[in-house]
Amino acid sequence: MKKFWTFIKHKRSDVSKIPPLKSNGTLHSEPTDKADILNGQFQKAFSDKTTITEKEFKEQCNMPGKSEQILDINITENGVYKLLNNLHPNKAAWPEKITPR
């Protein structure tokens, strides 16, 4: 099955590109303009600045005020060993940059 999809991928003639983007009512197709528009959007989305309080955020997200707590966690040496033993060394690293090697 993998060979089939590899073949299909190589035979495709279309190339994935970022389509023209609209900013302030104007459509932009130049790569530098699109890069500037995306950069501005990412800066807004991932800015450390916040204009709302935590309470307002929870209300907007319909989140309860208190989260459930884990009351009892039982960690054993044998349990950790089993989990570590099942790691595959050729798999990708986790988001925390922890590799199975």
GROMACS .gro file of C-alpha atoms in nm:
model
  101
    1MET     CA    1   0.000   0.000   0.000
    2LYS     CA    2   0.287   0.237   0.080
    3LYS     CA    3   0.435   0.189  -0.268
    4PHE     CA    4   0.100   0.282  -0.420
    5TRP     CA    5   0.079   0.612  -0.230
    6THR     CA    6   0.444   0.688  -0.302
    7PHE     CA    7   0.372   0.640  -0.673
    8ILE     CA    8   0.063   0.864  -0.654
    9LYS     CA    9   0.257   1.134  -0.469
   10HIS     CA   10   0.530   1.143  -0.733
   11LYS     CA   11   0.278   1.153  -1.021
   12ARG     CA   12   0.083   1.449  -0.885
   13SER     CA   13   0.144   1.761  -1.086
   14ASP     CA   14  -0.008   2.014  -0.849
   15VAL     CA   15   0.214   2.182  -0.597
   16SER     CA   16   0.084   2.293  -0.260
   17LYS     CA   17   0.117   2.669  -0.234
   18ILE     CA   18  -0.023   2.931  -0.004
   19PRO     CA   19  -0.320   3.083  -0.187
   20PRO     CA   20  -0.363   3.460  -0.215
   21LEU     CA   21  -0.445   3.614   0.124
   22LYS     CA   22  -0.683   3.899   0.199
   23SER     CA   23  -0.574   4.173   0.437
   24ASN     CA   24  -0.773   4.492   0.501
   25GLY     CA   25  -0.999   4.407   0.207
   26THR     CA   26  -0.709   4.370  -0.039
   27LEU     CA   27  -0.604   4.039  -0.196
   28HIS     CA   28  -0.227   3.979  -0.182
   29SER     CA   29  -0.047   3.724  -0.400
   30GLU     CA   30   0.318   3.830  -0.368
   31PRO     CA   31   0.520   3.591  -0.147
   32THR     CA   32   0.661   3.873   0.069
   33ASP     CA   33   0.313   4.019   0.124
   34LYS     CA   34   0.175   3.679   0.219
   35ALA     CA   35   0.468   3.624   0.456
   36ASP     CA   36   0.402   3.959   0.625
   37ILE     CA   37   0.030   3.881   0.662
   38LEU     CA   38   0.099   3.538   0.813
   39ASN     CA   39   0.370   3.680   1.039
   40GLY     CA   40   0.129   3.941   1.173
   41GLN     CA   41  -0.138   3.678   1.235
   42PHE     CA   42   0.104   3.449   1.420
   43GLN     CA   43   0.227   3.738   1.632
   44LYS     CA   44  -0.130   3.816   1.736
   45ALA     CA   45  -0.215   3.451   1.802
   46PHE     CA   46   0.098   3.364   1.998
   47SER     CA   47   0.160   3.688   2.183
   48ASP     CA   48   0.227   3.675   2.558
   49LYS     CA   49   0.004   3.978   2.604
   50THR     CA   50  -0.348   3.911   2.720
   51THR     CA   51  -0.635   4.152   2.749
   52ILE     CA   52  -0.874   3.932   2.947
   53THR     CA   53  -0.855   3.786   3.295
   54GLU     CA   54  -0.841   3.415   3.367
   55LYS     CA   55  -1.198   3.430   3.497
   56GLU     CA   56  -1.320   3.592   3.174
   57PHE     CA   57  -1.133   3.332   2.969
   58LYS     CA   58  -1.292   3.045   3.161
   59GLU     CA   59  -1.635   3.201   3.119
   60GLN     CA   60  -1.583   3.238   2.744
   61CYS     CA   61  -1.470   2.876   2.718
   62ASN     CA   62  -1.746   2.752   2.950
   63MET     CA   63  -1.480   2.601   3.175
   64PRO     CA   64  -1.563   2.514   3.534
   65GLY     CA   65  -1.388   2.719   3.801
   66LYS     CA   66  -1.221   2.418   3.957
   67SER     CA   67  -1.059   2.131   3.773
   68GLU     CA   68  -1.079   1.776   3.893
   69GLN     CA   69  -0.783   1.656   4.093
   70ILE     CA   70  -0.611   1.322   4.075
   71LEU     CA   71  -0.637   1.195   4.428
   72ASP     CA   72  -0.419   0.885   4.418
   73ILE     CA   73  -0.139   0.791   4.182
   74ASN     CA   74   0.034   0.458   4.225
   75ILE     CA   75   0.374   0.445   4.052
   76THR     CA   76   0.576   0.127   4.083
   77GLU     CA   77   0.921   0.033   3.962
   78ASN     CA   78   0.772  -0.260   3.770
   79GLY     CA   79   0.515  -0.034   3.601
   80VAL     CA   80   0.781   0.216   3.492
   81TYR     CA   81   0.999  -0.071   3.365
   82LYS     CA   82   0.713  -0.208   3.153
   83LEU     CA   83   0.644   0.133   3.000
   84LEU     CA   84   1.010   0.198   2.923
   85ASN     CA   85   1.054  -0.151   2.782
   86ASN     CA   86   0.773  -0.090   2.531
   87LEU     CA   87   0.931   0.223   2.383
   88HIS     CA   88   1.038   0.193   2.021
   89PRO     CA   89   1.387   0.345   1.971
   90ASN     CA   90   1.317   0.445   1.609
   91LYS     CA   91   1.007   0.653   1.688
   92ALA     CA   92   1.008   1.033   1.684
   93ALA     CA   93   1.075   1.240   1.994
   94TRP     CA   94   0.783   1.362   2.202
   95PRO     CA   95   0.694   1.734   2.210
   96GLU     CA   96   0.903   1.763   2.527
   97LYS     CA   97   1.202   1.648   2.317
   98ILE     CA   98   1.214   1.317   2.506
   99THR     CA   99   1.342   1.046   2.275
  100PRO     CA  100   1.286   0.673   2.332
  101ARG     CA  101   1.658   0.605   2.300
   0.00000   0.00000   0.00000
